[in-house]
mmCIF file of C-alpha atoms in Angstrom:
data_model
loop_
_atom_site.group_PDB
_atom_site.id
_atom_site.type_symbol
_atom_site.label_atom_id
_atom_site.label_comp_id
_atom_site.label_asym_id
_atom_site.label_seq_id
_atom_site.Cartn_x
_atom_site.Cartn_y
_atom_site.Cartn_z
ATOM 1 C CA UNK K 1 153.894 24.979 49.475
ATOM 2 C CA UNK K 2 154.303 21.456 48.215
ATOM 3 C CA UNK K 3 157.476 19.745 49.407
ATOM 4 C CA UNK K 4 158.183 19.081 45.693
ATOM 5 C CA UNK K 5 158.063 22.757 44.753
ATOM 6 C CA UNK K 6 161.368 23.337 42.928
ATOM 7 C CA UNK K 7 161.850 26.653 44.700
ATOM 8 C CA UNK K 8 162.089 24.753 48.008
ATOM 9 C CA UNK K 9 165.546 23.416 47.182
ATOM 10 C CA UNK K 10 168.909 25.032 47.795
ATOM 11 C CA UNK K 11 170.001 24.851 44.149
ATOM 12 C CA UNK K 12 173.438 26.383 44.707
ATOM 13 C CA UNK K 13 174.418 23.543 47.053
ATOM 14 C CA UNK K 14 172.678 20.942 44.894
ATOM 15 C CA UNK K 15 174.589 22.019 41.769
ATOM 16 C CA UNK K 16 177.916 22.067 43.611
ATOM 17 C CA UNK K 17 177.225 18.603 45.008
ATOM 18 C CA UNK K 18 176.223 17.201 41.593
ATOM 19 C CA UNK K 19 179.298 18.370 39.661
ATOM 20 C CA UNK K 20 181.609 15.506 40.744
ATOM 21 C CA UNK K 21 178.833 12.977 40.068
ATOM 22 C CA UNK K 22 178.425 14.416 36.567
ATOM 23 C CA UNK K 23 182.192 14.240 35.952
ATOM 24 C CA UNK K 24 182.525 10.666 37.218
ATOM 25 C CA UNK K 25 179.429 9.461 35.345
ATOM 26 C CA UNK K 26 180.600 11.062 32.091
ATOM 27 C CA UNK K 27 184.090 9.651 32.502
ATOM 28 C CA UNK K 28 182.742 6.210 33.390
ATOM 29 C CA UNK K 29 180.487 6.320 30.328
ATOM 30 C CA UNK K 30 183.555 6.796 28.133
ATOM 31 C CA UNK K 31 185.303 3.751 29.590
ATOM 32 C CA UNK K 32 183.219 1.128 31.395
ATOM 33 C CA UNK K 33 180.763 0.133 28.604
ATOM 34 C CA UNK K 34 183.645 -0.249 26.156
ATOM 35 C CA UNK K 35 186.146 -2.207 28.244
ATOM 36 C CA UNK K 36 185.106 -5.444 26.556
ATOM 37 C CA UNK K 37 185.831 -3.903 23.152
ATOM 38 C CA UNK K 38 189.183 -2.619 24.396
ATOM 39 C CA UNK K 39 190.263 -6.036 25.650
ATOM 40 C CA UNK K 40 189.035 -7.736 22.470
ATOM 41 C CA UNK K 41 190.531 -5.280 19.968
ATOM 42 C CA UNK K 42 193.800 -4.547 21.781
ATOM 43 C CA UNK K 43 194.594 -7.719 23.753
ATOM 44 C CA UNK K 44 192.574 -10.361 21.845
ATOM 45 C CA UNK K 45 190.630 -11.313 24.982
ATOM 46 C CA UNK K 46 187.357 -12.821 23.808
ATOM 47 C CA UNK K 47 183.919 -12.137 25.296
ATOM 48 C CA UNK K 48 183.766 -15.323 27.392
ATOM 49 C CA UNK K 49 187.221 -14.574 28.864
ATOM 50 C CA UNK K 50 186.202 -10.983 29.576
ATOM 51 C CA UNK K 51 182.958 -12.214 31.194
ATOM 52 C CA UNK K 52 185.025 -14.381 33.567
ATOM 53 C CA UNK K 53 187.313 -11.415 34.276
ATOM 54 C CA UNK K 54 184.296 -9.198 35.018
ATOM 55 C CA UNK K 55 182.778 -11.796 37.356
ATOM 56 C CA UNK K 56 186.040 -11.968 39.347
ATOM 57 C CA UNK K 57 186.081 -8.169 39.511
ATOM 58 C CA UNK K 58 182.440 -8.066 40.660
ATOM 59 C CA UNK K 59 183.245 -10.517 43.462
ATOM 60 C CA UNK K 60 186.172 -8.338 44.605
ATOM 61 C CA UNK K 61 183.882 -5.274 44.486
ATOM 62 C CA UNK K 62 181.330 -7.092 46.687
ATOM 63 C CA UNK K 63 183.941 -8.122 49.266
ATOM 64 C CA UNK K 64 185.717 -4.740 49.330
ATOM 65 C CA UNK K 65 182.421 -2.837 49.733
ATOM 66 C CA UNK K 66 181.760 -4.705 52.987
ATOM 67 C CA UNK K 67 184.970 -3.193 54.410
ATOM 68 C CA UNK K 68 184.123 0.408 53.448
ATOM 69 C CA UNK K 69 183.004 1.452 56.996
ATOM 70 C CA UNK K 70 186.204 0.032 58.468
ATOM 71 C CA UNK K 71 188.359 1.797 55.849
ATOM 72 C CA UNK K 72 186.478 5.064 56.457
ATOM 73 C CA UNK K 73 187.046 4.780 60.219
ATOM 74 C CA UNK K 74 190.791 4.392 59.665
ATOM 75 C CA UNK K 75 191.322 6.948 56.874
ATOM 76 C CA UNK K 76 188.401 9.335 57.356
ATOM 77 C CA UNK K 77 186.234 10.734 54.556
ATOM 78 C CA UNK K 78 188.987 12.578 52.713
ATOM 79 C CA UNK K 79 191.536 9.810 53.053
ATOM 80 C CA UNK K 80 189.155 7.108 51.834
ATOM 81 C CA UNK K 81 187.791 9.033 48.842
ATOM 82 C CA UNK K 82 191.065 10.569 47.682
ATOM 83 C CA UNK K 83 193.298 7.525 48.178
ATOM 84 C CA UNK K 84 190.933 4.917 46.709
ATOM 85 C CA UNK K 85 189.975 7.043 43.699
ATOM 86 C CA UNK K 86 193.564 8.114 43.009
ATOM 87 C CA UNK K 87 194.672 4.472 43.076
ATOM 88 C CA UNK K 88 191.783 3.668 40.704
ATOM 89 C CA UNK K 89 192.973 6.437 38.369
ATOM 90 C CA UNK K 90 196.515 5.025 38.446
ATOM 91 C CA UNK K 91 195.116 1.590 37.526
ATOM 92 C CA UNK K 92 193.114 3.092 34.647
ATOM 93 C CA UNK K 93 196.226 4.961 33.474
ATOM 94 C CA UNK K 94 198.224 1.723 33.543
ATOM 95 C CA UNK K 95 195.435 -0.070 31.696
ATOM 96 C CA UNK K 96 195.363 2.669 29.046
ATOM 97 C CA UNK K 97 199.122 2.539 28.489
ATOM 98 C CA UNK K 98 198.956 -1.172 27.641
ATOM 99 C CA UNK K 99 197.468 -0.217 24.259
ATOM 100 C CA UNK K 100 200.800 1.271 23.232
ATOM 101 C CA UNK K 101 202.704 -1.876 24.253
ATOM 102 C CA UNK K 102 200.207 -4.491 23.070
ATOM 103 C CA UNK K 103 202.903 -6.279 21.014
ATOM 104 C CA UNK K 104 204.696 -7.333 24.212
ATOM 105 C CA UNK K 105 203.874 -10.890 25.246
ATOM 106 C CA UNK K 106 202.720 -10.336 28.844
ATOM 107 C CA UNK K 107 201.200 -6.859 28.540
ATOM 108 C CA UNK K 108 197.649 -8.306 28.481
ATOM 109 C CA UNK K 109 198.287 -9.602 32.007
ATOM 110 C CA UNK K 110 199.172 -6.065 33.131
ATOM 111 C CA UNK K 111 195.897 -4.816 31.587
ATOM 112 C CA UNK K 112 193.946 -7.566 33.376
ATOM 113 C CA UNK K 113 195.508 -6.754 36.769
ATOM 114 C CA UNK K 114 194.825 -3.027 36.313
ATOM 115 C CA UNK K 115 191.219 -3.767 35.334
ATOM 116 C CA UNK K 116 190.639 -6.094 38.284
ATOM 117 C CA UNK K 117 191.874 -3.501 40.822
ATOM 118 C CA UNK K 118 190.446 -0.336 39.219
ATOM 119 C CA UNK K 119 186.773 -1.143 39.752
ATOM 120 C CA UNK K 120 186.925 -2.147 43.440
ATOM 121 C CA UNK K 121 189.059 0.908 44.229
ATOM 122 C CA UNK K 122 186.588 3.206 42.498
ATOM 123 C CA UNK K 123 183.626 1.485 44.164
ATOM 124 C CA UNK K 124 185.103 1.754 47.670
ATOM 125 C CA UNK K 125 184.589 5.513 47.476
ATOM 126 C CA UNK K 126 180.993 5.369 46.199
ATOM 127 C CA UNK K 127 179.185 4.900 49.553
ATOM 128 C CA UNK K 128 181.430 7.555 51.112
ATOM 129 C CA UNK K 129 180.881 10.093 48.320
ATOM 130 C CA UNK K 130 177.119 9.490 48.540
ATOM 131 C CA UNK K 131 177.253 10.099 52.291
ATOM 132 C CA UNK K 132 179.374 13.248 51.848
ATOM 133 C CA UNK K 133 177.019 14.549 49.151
ATOM 134 C CA UNK K 134 173.911 13.995 51.273
ATOM 135 C CA UNK K 135 175.491 15.669 54.302
ATOM 136 C CA UNK K 136 176.635 18.584 52.156
ATOM 137 C CA UNK K 137 173.199 19.291 50.643
ATOM 138 C CA UNK K 138 171.279 18.724 53.887
ATOM 139 C CA UNK K 139 168.095 16.803 54.613
ATOM 140 C CA UNK K 140 165.784 19.109 52.642
ATOM 141 C CA UNK K 141 167.647 18.508 49.356
ATOM 142 C CA UNK K 142 168.221 14.750 49.591
ATOM 143 C CA UNK K 143 165.255 13.686 47.457
ATOM 144 C CA UNK K 144 166.156 15.956 44.541
ATOM 145 C CA UNK K 145 169.826 14.917 44.793
ATOM 146 C CA UNK K 146 168.853 11.228 44.626
ATOM 147 C CA UNK K 147 166.669 11.897 41.585
ATOM 148 C CA UNK K 148 169.369 13.964 39.868
ATOM 149 C CA UNK K 149 172.026 11.327 40.589
ATOM 150 C CA UNK K 150 169.951 8.653 38.822
ATOM 151 C CA UNK K 151 169.229 11.018 35.918
ATOM 152 C CA UNK K 152 172.894 12.007 35.585
ATOM 153 C CA UNK K 153 174.088 8.387 35.436
ATOM 154 C CA UNK K 154 171.543 7.545 32.722
ATOM 155 C CA UNK K 155 171.906 10.744 30.715
ATOM 156 C CA UNK K 156 175.673 11.044 30.886
ATOM 157 C CA UNK K 157 176.193 7.504 29.568
ATOM 158 C CA UNK K 158 174.050 8.410 26.534
ATOM 159 C CA UNK K 159 176.152 11.537 26.070
ATOM 160 C CA UNK K 160 179.438 9.677 26.650
ATOM 161 C CA UNK K 161 178.517 6.874 24.248
ATOM 162 C CA UNK K 162 178.005 9.403 21.467
ATOM 163 C CA UNK K 163 181.340 11.059 22.228
ATOM 164 C CA UNK K 164 183.003 7.625 22.190
ATOM 165 C CA UNK K 165 181.341 6.816 18.847
ATOM 166 C CA UNK K 166 182.617 10.028 17.249
ATOM 167 C CA UNK K 167 186.141 9.611 18.634
ATOM 168 C CA UNK K 168 186.408 5.992 17.490
ATOM 169 C CA UNK K 169 184.995 6.935 14.080
ATOM 170 C CA UNK K 170 187.992 9.276 13.789
ATOM 171 C CA UNK K 171 190.249 6.401 14.926
ATOM 172 C CA UNK K 172 191.187 7.968 18.252
ATOM 173 C CA UNK K 173 192.999 5.331 20.330
ATOM 174 C CA UNK K 174 191.150 3.793 23.282
ATOM 175 C CA UNK K 175 193.996 5.010 25.507
ATOM 176 C CA UNK K 176 193.357 8.663 24.641
ATOM 177 C CA UNK K 177 189.631 8.244 25.292
ATOM 178 C CA UNK K 178 190.448 6.685 28.673
ATOM 179 C CA UNK K 179 192.800 9.623 29.346
ATOM 180 C CA UNK K 180 189.740 11.909 29.083
ATOM 181 C CA UNK K 181 188.097 9.719 31.752
ATOM 182 C CA UNK K 182 191.208 10.082 33.914
ATOM 183 C CA UNK K 183 191.123 13.892 33.644
ATOM 184 C CA UNK K 184 187.423 13.957 34.583
ATOM 185 C CA UNK K 185 188.094 11.626 37.527
ATOM 186 C CA UNK K 186 190.962 13.783 38.819
ATOM 187 C CA UNK K 187 188.787 16.919 38.693
ATOM 188 C CA UNK K 188 186.012 15.048 40.538
ATOM 189 C CA UNK K 189 188.452 13.829 43.209
ATOM 190 C CA UNK K 190 189.549 17.429 43.826
ATOM 191 C CA UNK K 191 185.886 18.494 43.958
ATOM 192 C CA UNK K 192 185.009 15.808 46.511
ATOM 193 C CA UNK K 193 188.008 16.919 48.587
ATOM 194 C CA UNK K 194 186.537 20.437 48.490
ATOM 195 C CA UNK K 195 183.079 19.157 49.508
#
């Protein structure tokens, strides 16, 4: 049989391993592409200011990613994934709440701080979750898992963007949309703990 014969793969393990990726990608698709809109509409932070904010965040992500092996050695797989992603969820929750207090003078600063820390914390777990997923599915299933991961990230953002469009058309607050992301993230954290 060809090594690409679909019957060669252990689909039960592949599906179980892909569920948290699907949840995180869907949740991310509801939040990440629209952060610029959130900061502009809620906190009057213009695109050039948000671009600077995003570049600072990207630099922190780069630096923090270098320390992932060291963090994993200290906290282990479970500790690294659960703690970093839970802290990221707390940051996203704090960021979401700022919409309800946007009239306060310094609340935009709280939103900025939450945004700056959320992304690095979420990204710290990414190499670990990829490693866990590949170990869980085994060598034989790694190629299909890699292909599905790429497909899920592309497809789920299309799906999430349409959900976001419908919710905003019905004037659902950004915070409530981000709360959906938080729920999906929490389920995925529990699923990774199980894996």
